[in-house]
């Protein structure tokens, strides 16, 4: 499987080091493949698009495509993967005095807003991420790949939470439980956004996510009957 080479989004504290010429060229090729795939998936559907068509759109060989991505699933999910990687960086940098739930909420809101401000239209744009959510829900094979990645991300979130709280997740189940709840909340928010046809844009998604967070406490601990 090809290694995941994330788009350079920087960190919450800054943009980091400036990449060299070779890295920039590799990044440009990767971005071009992601953008070409995204356009083809939107215009003719995920299932009908081939790796050859994606590579041809960028004027590279199939072999070059596979140096960057293992398969169509990986190139399709690259936009969301980059955004998720940035969210993890935001979580790692949250203040220690925040509770785990506060840190998760602040991190996901910051990630959506930062990506909305920083990215121009293209492979890393918020528009592409929102379009991709709808493609995922309409494509069973892609949804399965996305849910596999969500499971992997939940494990990583649990690990980050355990590290920041100084816990052993093998002995203390709270990081794992909260990561699973958080993953379910995001899934519900994404489904709500796609079902309601909310306006495209980071603030629309932030509104939906925060609405779900507002109901988390009452849903877990409160009485539901009037």
Short mmCIF file of N, CA and C in Angstrom, two decimals, residues 10 19 28 51-53 61 69 89 92 94 112 115 129-130 133 137 139 148 153 175 185 210 214 226:
data_model
loop_
_atom_site.label_atom_id
_atom_site.label_comp_id
_atom_site.label_asym_id
_atom_site.label_seq_id
_atom_site.Cartn_x
_atom_site.Cartn_y
_atom_site.Cartn_z
N UNK A 10 0.28 22.74 7.57
CA UNK A 10 0.87 23.45 8.70
C UNK A 10 0.36 22.88 10.00
N UNK A 19 9.08 23.50 2.38
CA UNK A 19 9.54 22.30 1.68
C UNK A 19 10.50 22.65 0.55
N UNK A 28 2.81 18.89 -5.74
CA UNK A 28 2.02 19.36 -6.87
C UNK A 28 1.42 18.20 -7.65
N UNK A 51 -8.53 4.30 -12.62
CA UNK A 51 -7.21 4.84 -12.28
C UNK A 51 -6.54 5.41 -13.54
N UNK A 52 -6.70 4.71 -14.68
CA UNK A 52 -6.10 5.19 -15.93
C UNK A 52 -6.63 6.58 -16.29
N UNK A 53 -7.92 6.80 -16.10
CA UNK A 53 -8.50 8.11 -16.42
C UNK A 53 -7.93 9.20 -15.52
N UNK A 61 1.78 8.44 -15.67
CA UNK A 61 1.51 7.02 -15.88
C UNK A 61 0.74 6.43 -14.70
N UNK A 69 -0.80 6.73 -4.34
CA UNK A 69 -2.03 6.18 -3.77
C UNK A 69 -2.12 4.69 -4.07
N UNK A 89 -3.63 17.22 14.82
CA UNK A 89 -2.63 18.19 15.25
C UNK A 89 -3.25 19.25 16.15
N UNK A 92 -3.68 17.73 19.60
CA UNK A 92 -2.41 17.62 20.33
C UNK A 92 -2.00 18.95 20.96
N UNK A 94 -4.12 21.41 22.12
CA UNK A 94 -5.11 22.07 22.98
C UNK A 94 -4.54 22.27 24.39
N UNK A 112 -12.19 22.84 11.09
CA UNK A 112 -13.10 23.23 10.00
C UNK A 112 -12.91 24.71 9.65
N UNK A 115 -9.36 25.38 7.96
CA UNK A 115 -9.33 24.89 6.59
C UNK A 115 -10.21 25.74 5.69
N UNK A 129 -14.05 19.01 0.49
CA UNK A 129 -14.38 18.12 1.61
C UNK A 129 -15.88 17.95 1.74
N UNK A 130 -16.63 19.03 1.59
CA UNK A 130 -18.08 18.95 1.71
C UNK A 130 -18.69 18.19 0.54
N UNK A 133 -18.20 14.47 1.15
CA UNK A 133 -19.12 13.83 2.09
C UNK A 133 -20.34 13.28 1.37
N UNK A 137 -21.50 9.17 0.90
CA UNK A 137 -22.80 8.62 1.30
C UNK A 137 -23.52 7.94 0.15
N UNK A 139 -21.95 6.21 -2.27
CA UNK A 139 -21.09 5.19 -2.87
C UNK A 139 -20.74 4.12 -1.83
N UNK A 148 -13.74 2.46 7.57
CA UNK A 148 -12.50 1.82 8.05
C UNK A 148 -11.54 2.88 8.55
N UNK A 153 -9.08 6.29 12.95
CA UNK A 153 -8.94 7.60 13.58
C UNK A 153 -9.42 7.56 15.03
N UNK A 175 -10.62 7.00 27.53
CA UNK A 175 -10.22 7.52 26.22
C UNK A 175 -10.86 6.77 25.05
N UNK A 185 -20.64 10.92 17.03
CA UNK A 185 -21.21 12.26 16.95
C UNK A 185 -20.89 12.90 15.60
N UNK A 210 -21.74 21.62 16.27
CA UNK A 210 -21.96 22.18 17.60
C UNK A 210 -23.36 21.87 18.11
N UNK A 214 -24.06 20.04 21.63
CA UNK A 214 -24.96 20.59 22.65
C UNK A 214 -25.91 19.54 23.21
N UNK A 226 -40.64 13.92 28.69
CA UNK A 226 -41.08 15.24 29.16
C UNK A 226 -41.47 15.20 30.63
#
